[in-house]
Short mmCIF file of N, CA and C in Angstrom, two decimals:
data_model
loop_
_atom_site.label_atom_id
_atom_site.label_comp_id
_atom_site.label_asym_id
_atom_site.label_seq_id
_atom_site.Cartn_x
_atom_site.Cartn_y
_atom_site.Cartn_z
N UNK A 1 -16.81 10.52 -1.65
CA UNK A 1 -16.20 11.81 -1.88
C UNK A 1 -14.78 11.60 -2.40
N UNK A 2 -14.43 12.29 -3.44
CA UNK A 2 -13.10 12.20 -4.03
C UNK A 2 -12.24 13.35 -3.53
N UNK A 3 -10.96 13.09 -3.40
CA UNK A 3 -10.01 14.12 -3.02
C UNK A 3 -9.38 14.66 -4.29
N UNK A 4 -9.64 15.90 -4.68
CA UNK A 4 -9.20 16.39 -5.99
C UNK A 4 -7.69 16.48 -6.14
N UNK A 5 -6.95 16.77 -5.09
CA UNK A 5 -5.51 16.93 -5.21
C UNK A 5 -4.74 15.95 -4.33
N UNK A 6 -5.43 15.03 -3.71
CA UNK A 6 -4.78 14.11 -2.79
C UNK A 6 -4.47 12.78 -3.43
N UNK A 7 -4.02 11.85 -2.62
CA UNK A 7 -3.75 10.50 -3.08
C UNK A 7 -4.20 9.51 -2.02
N UNK A 8 -4.75 8.41 -2.45
CA UNK A 8 -5.11 7.34 -1.53
C UNK A 8 -3.98 6.32 -1.43
N UNK A 9 -2.90 6.51 -2.18
CA UNK A 9 -1.78 5.57 -2.17
C UNK A 9 -1.28 5.32 -0.76
N UNK A 10 -1.18 6.34 0.03
CA UNK A 10 -0.66 6.19 1.39
C UNK A 10 -1.68 5.58 2.35
N UNK A 11 -2.95 5.50 1.95
CA UNK A 11 -3.99 5.11 2.88
C UNK A 11 -4.73 3.84 2.51
N UNK A 12 -4.87 3.51 1.25
CA UNK A 12 -5.69 2.36 0.85
C UNK A 12 -4.90 1.41 -0.04
N UNK A 13 -3.70 1.10 0.38
CA UNK A 13 -2.89 0.12 -0.32
C UNK A 13 -2.02 0.72 -1.41
N UNK A 14 -0.86 0.13 -1.57
CA UNK A 14 0.12 0.65 -2.52
C UNK A 14 -0.14 0.19 -3.95
N UNK A 15 -1.07 -0.74 -4.16
CA UNK A 15 -1.40 -1.19 -5.51
C UNK A 15 -2.32 -0.19 -6.21
N UNK A 16 -2.78 0.82 -5.50
CA UNK A 16 -3.56 1.93 -6.06
C UNK A 16 -4.87 1.48 -6.72
N UNK A 17 -5.58 0.56 -6.10
CA UNK A 17 -6.85 0.09 -6.65
C UNK A 17 -8.03 0.97 -6.25
N UNK A 18 -7.83 1.90 -5.33
CA UNK A 18 -8.92 2.74 -4.85
C UNK A 18 -8.60 4.22 -5.00
N UNK A 19 -7.95 4.58 -6.08
CA UNK A 19 -7.70 6.00 -6.35
C UNK A 19 -9.01 6.73 -6.60
N UNK A 20 -10.01 6.00 -7.11
CA UNK A 20 -11.39 6.50 -7.22
C UNK A 20 -12.23 5.64 -6.29
N UNK A 21 -12.90 6.25 -5.34
CA UNK A 21 -13.70 5.51 -4.37
C UNK A 21 -14.93 4.92 -5.04
N UNK A 22 -15.21 3.62 -4.84
CA UNK A 22 -16.42 3.00 -5.40
C UNK A 22 -17.68 3.69 -4.88
N UNK A 23 -18.77 3.59 -5.63
CA UNK A 23 -20.01 4.28 -5.27
C UNK A 23 -20.56 3.82 -3.92
N UNK A 24 -20.28 2.58 -3.51
CA UNK A 24 -20.73 2.09 -2.20
C UNK A 24 -19.72 2.37 -1.10
N UNK A 25 -18.70 3.16 -1.39
CA UNK A 25 -17.68 3.48 -0.40
C UNK A 25 -16.72 2.33 -0.19
N UNK A 26 -15.74 2.55 0.63
CA UNK A 26 -14.77 1.50 0.94
C UNK A 26 -14.37 1.58 2.41
N UNK A 27 -14.35 0.42 3.05
CA UNK A 27 -13.85 0.28 4.41
C UNK A 27 -12.52 -0.46 4.30
N UNK A 28 -11.47 0.11 4.85
CA UNK A 28 -10.13 -0.46 4.79
C UNK A 28 -9.71 -0.86 6.20
N UNK A 29 -9.84 -2.16 6.49
CA UNK A 29 -9.37 -2.70 7.77
C UNK A 29 -7.94 -3.15 7.54
N UNK A 30 -6.98 -2.57 8.26
CA UNK A 30 -5.58 -2.87 7.98
C UNK A 30 -4.76 -2.99 9.25
N UNK A 31 -3.62 -3.61 9.09
CA UNK A 31 -2.65 -3.71 10.18
C UNK A 31 -1.25 -3.67 9.59
N UNK A 32 -0.31 -3.17 10.36
CA UNK A 32 1.07 -3.04 9.88
C UNK A 32 2.04 -3.49 10.96
N UNK A 33 3.14 -4.08 10.52
CA UNK A 33 4.23 -4.47 11.40
C UNK A 33 5.53 -3.98 10.80
N UNK A 34 6.37 -3.41 11.62
CA UNK A 34 7.65 -2.94 11.14
C UNK A 34 8.74 -3.17 12.17
N UNK A 35 9.95 -3.33 11.69
CA UNK A 35 11.10 -3.50 12.57
C UNK A 35 12.36 -3.09 11.82
N UNK A 36 13.45 -3.03 12.55
CA UNK A 36 14.76 -2.74 11.96
C UNK A 36 15.71 -3.87 12.33
N UNK A 37 16.33 -4.48 11.32
CA UNK A 37 17.31 -5.53 11.52
C UNK A 37 18.59 -5.17 10.78
N UNK A 38 19.71 -5.13 11.51
CA UNK A 38 21.01 -4.85 10.90
C UNK A 38 21.00 -3.56 10.07
N UNK A 39 20.29 -2.55 10.54
CA UNK A 39 20.23 -1.27 9.84
C UNK A 39 19.29 -1.23 8.66
N UNK A 40 18.51 -2.28 8.46
CA UNK A 40 17.54 -2.35 7.37
C UNK A 40 16.14 -2.22 7.96
N UNK A 41 15.35 -1.27 7.48
CA UNK A 41 13.97 -1.09 7.94
C UNK A 41 13.05 -1.99 7.14
N UNK A 42 12.24 -2.78 7.83
CA UNK A 42 11.29 -3.69 7.21
C UNK A 42 9.88 -3.29 7.61
N UNK A 43 8.97 -3.29 6.64
CA UNK A 43 7.58 -2.93 6.90
C UNK A 43 6.67 -3.86 6.12
N UNK A 44 5.66 -4.40 6.78
CA UNK A 44 4.64 -5.21 6.13
C UNK A 44 3.27 -4.67 6.50
N UNK A 45 2.36 -4.62 5.52
CA UNK A 45 1.01 -4.09 5.74
C UNK A 45 0.00 -5.04 5.10
N UNK A 46 -1.10 -5.31 5.81
CA UNK A 46 -2.20 -6.12 5.27
C UNK A 46 -3.46 -5.26 5.26
N UNK A 47 -4.22 -5.32 4.16
CA UNK A 47 -5.49 -4.59 4.03
C UNK A 47 -6.61 -5.57 3.70
N UNK A 48 -7.78 -5.39 4.31
CA UNK A 48 -9.00 -6.07 3.91
C UNK A 48 -9.98 -4.98 3.49
N UNK A 49 -10.41 -5.01 2.22
CA UNK A 49 -11.28 -3.98 1.67
C UNK A 49 -12.71 -4.50 1.53
N UNK A 50 -13.67 -3.75 2.06
CA UNK A 50 -15.09 -4.09 1.95
C UNK A 50 -15.88 -2.85 1.60
N UNK A 51 -17.10 -3.04 1.08
CA UNK A 51 -17.98 -1.91 0.79
C UNK A 51 -18.48 -1.31 2.09
N UNK A 52 -18.60 0.02 2.13
CA UNK A 52 -19.17 0.70 3.29
C UNK A 52 -20.67 0.50 3.34
N UNK A 53 -21.32 0.38 2.17
CA UNK A 53 -22.75 0.09 2.07
C UNK A 53 -22.90 -1.29 1.44
N UNK A 54 -23.72 -2.13 2.01
CA UNK A 54 -23.90 -3.47 1.47
C UNK A 54 -22.84 -4.41 2.00
N UNK A 55 -22.69 -5.55 1.31
CA UNK A 55 -21.78 -6.58 1.81
C UNK A 55 -20.72 -6.99 0.80
N UNK A 56 -20.42 -6.14 -0.16
CA UNK A 56 -19.43 -6.49 -1.18
C UNK A 56 -18.03 -6.61 -0.57
N UNK A 57 -17.33 -7.65 -1.00
CA UNK A 57 -15.94 -7.88 -0.59
C UNK A 57 -15.06 -7.38 -1.73
N UNK A 58 -14.30 -6.32 -1.49
CA UNK A 58 -13.45 -5.73 -2.53
C UNK A 58 -12.08 -6.40 -2.62
N UNK A 59 -11.80 -7.35 -1.76
CA UNK A 59 -10.52 -8.05 -1.83
C UNK A 59 -9.59 -7.67 -0.70
N UNK A 60 -8.34 -8.11 -0.82
CA UNK A 60 -7.34 -7.79 0.19
C UNK A 60 -6.01 -7.52 -0.49
N UNK A 61 -5.08 -6.99 0.29
CA UNK A 61 -3.79 -6.59 -0.26
C UNK A 61 -2.69 -6.80 0.77
N UNK A 62 -1.53 -7.21 0.27
CA UNK A 62 -0.33 -7.34 1.09
C UNK A 62 0.72 -6.40 0.52
N UNK A 63 1.30 -5.56 1.36
CA UNK A 63 2.35 -4.62 0.96
C UNK A 63 3.60 -4.89 1.79
N UNK A 64 4.76 -4.75 1.16
CA UNK A 64 6.02 -4.95 1.87
C UNK A 64 7.03 -3.91 1.40
N UNK A 65 7.87 -3.46 2.33
CA UNK A 65 8.87 -2.44 1.99
C UNK A 65 10.15 -2.70 2.77
N UNK A 66 11.28 -2.54 2.08
CA UNK A 66 12.61 -2.65 2.68
C UNK A 66 13.34 -1.36 2.38
N UNK A 67 13.91 -0.73 3.42
CA UNK A 67 14.64 0.53 3.24
C UNK A 67 15.99 0.43 3.95
N UNK A 68 17.03 0.91 3.28
CA UNK A 68 18.37 0.92 3.86
C UNK A 68 19.02 2.27 3.61
N UNK A 69 19.49 2.90 4.68
CA UNK A 69 20.22 4.17 4.57
C UNK A 69 21.71 3.87 4.48
N UNK A 70 22.40 4.68 3.66
CA UNK A 70 23.84 4.58 3.50
C UNK A 70 24.45 5.93 3.83
N UNK A 71 25.08 6.00 4.98
CA UNK A 71 25.62 7.28 5.41
C UNK A 71 24.50 8.24 5.75
N UNK A 72 24.82 9.50 5.73
CA UNK A 72 23.87 10.54 6.14
C UNK A 72 22.92 10.95 5.01
N UNK A 73 23.31 10.75 3.76
CA UNK A 73 22.56 11.35 2.65
C UNK A 73 21.92 10.38 1.66
N UNK A 74 22.21 9.09 1.72
CA UNK A 74 21.77 8.18 0.68
C UNK A 74 20.89 7.08 1.25
N UNK A 75 19.90 6.65 0.46
CA UNK A 75 19.07 5.52 0.87
C UNK A 75 18.52 4.80 -0.36
N UNK A 76 18.22 3.52 -0.16
CA UNK A 76 17.58 2.69 -1.17
C UNK A 76 16.31 2.11 -0.59
N UNK A 77 15.30 1.94 -1.45
CA UNK A 77 14.02 1.39 -1.02
C UNK A 77 13.56 0.40 -2.07
N UNK A 78 13.03 -0.73 -1.64
CA UNK A 78 12.36 -1.69 -2.51
C UNK A 78 10.97 -1.92 -1.91
N UNK A 79 9.95 -1.90 -2.75
CA UNK A 79 8.58 -2.06 -2.26
C UNK A 79 7.79 -2.97 -3.19
N UNK A 80 6.81 -3.67 -2.62
CA UNK A 80 5.99 -4.63 -3.35
C UNK A 80 4.55 -4.52 -2.85
N UNK A 81 3.61 -4.57 -3.77
CA UNK A 81 2.18 -4.57 -3.43
C UNK A 81 1.50 -5.67 -4.21
N UNK A 82 0.65 -6.46 -3.55
CA UNK A 82 -0.09 -7.52 -4.22
C UNK A 82 -1.55 -7.43 -3.79
N UNK A 83 -2.41 -7.07 -4.75
CA UNK A 83 -3.85 -6.92 -4.51
C UNK A 83 -4.57 -8.16 -5.03
N UNK A 84 -5.34 -8.81 -4.16
CA UNK A 84 -6.13 -9.98 -4.52
C UNK A 84 -7.59 -9.54 -4.64
N UNK A 85 -8.11 -9.51 -5.86
CA UNK A 85 -9.36 -8.82 -6.17
C UNK A 85 -10.62 -9.55 -5.74
N UNK A 86 -10.58 -10.85 -5.53
CA UNK A 86 -11.81 -11.63 -5.38
C UNK A 86 -12.66 -11.40 -6.63
N UNK A 87 -13.87 -10.90 -6.53
CA UNK A 87 -14.71 -10.67 -7.71
C UNK A 87 -14.86 -9.20 -8.04
N UNK A 88 -14.10 -8.32 -7.39
CA UNK A 88 -14.32 -6.88 -7.56
C UNK A 88 -13.59 -6.30 -8.76
N UNK A 89 -12.31 -6.49 -8.86
CA UNK A 89 -11.49 -5.95 -9.94
C UNK A 89 -10.58 -7.05 -10.47
N UNK A 90 -9.38 -6.68 -10.88
CA UNK A 90 -8.39 -7.62 -11.38
C UNK A 90 -7.24 -7.73 -10.39
N UNK A 91 -6.78 -8.95 -10.15
CA UNK A 91 -5.59 -9.12 -9.32
C UNK A 91 -4.46 -8.26 -9.89
N UNK A 92 -3.73 -7.59 -9.02
CA UNK A 92 -2.69 -6.66 -9.46
C UNK A 92 -1.49 -6.75 -8.53
N UNK A 93 -0.30 -6.75 -9.11
CA UNK A 93 0.90 -6.63 -8.28
C UNK A 93 1.80 -5.57 -8.87
N UNK A 94 2.53 -4.92 -7.97
CA UNK A 94 3.47 -3.86 -8.37
C UNK A 94 4.75 -4.02 -7.56
N UNK A 95 5.87 -3.68 -8.19
CA UNK A 95 7.17 -3.70 -7.54
C UNK A 95 7.93 -2.48 -8.00
N UNK A 96 8.62 -1.81 -7.08
CA UNK A 96 9.42 -0.66 -7.49
C UNK A 96 10.64 -0.51 -6.60
N UNK A 97 11.65 0.13 -7.20
CA UNK A 97 12.90 0.46 -6.51
C UNK A 97 13.04 1.97 -6.49
N UNK A 98 13.64 2.49 -5.44
CA UNK A 98 13.82 3.94 -5.33
C UNK A 98 15.18 4.22 -4.69
N UNK A 99 15.89 5.15 -5.26
CA UNK A 99 17.14 5.64 -4.67
C UNK A 99 16.93 7.11 -4.32
N UNK A 100 17.45 7.53 -3.17
CA UNK A 100 17.26 8.92 -2.73
C UNK A 100 18.58 9.50 -2.25
N UNK A 101 18.75 10.77 -2.56
CA UNK A 101 19.86 11.56 -2.04
C UNK A 101 19.25 12.74 -1.30
N UNK A 102 19.52 12.83 -0.02
CA UNK A 102 18.98 13.92 0.80
C UNK A 102 20.09 14.91 1.12
N UNK A 103 19.80 16.19 0.91
CA UNK A 103 20.80 17.21 1.23
C UNK A 103 20.13 18.44 1.77
#
């Protein structure tokens, strides 16, 4: 089932390899660890993707994020996603920076 107005980015890895669900479905076994050191928020996430029907291995993914707030209104974020496809798709990595002003 596809979500017409939603996103799987928040749920099935930040490399966005499952924006369209495969016909055999997808099982996302994941774990996350996060902490704050010296005012910097650190987050790491690991995903293992498998078919819901059958025994296909869709690969795995490692995601990492660093966030730092500056004062009450400003923050910076750096994030990285690395998808290891095995035989399902193509290995993919993404990196992005984000600056935010909250008011």
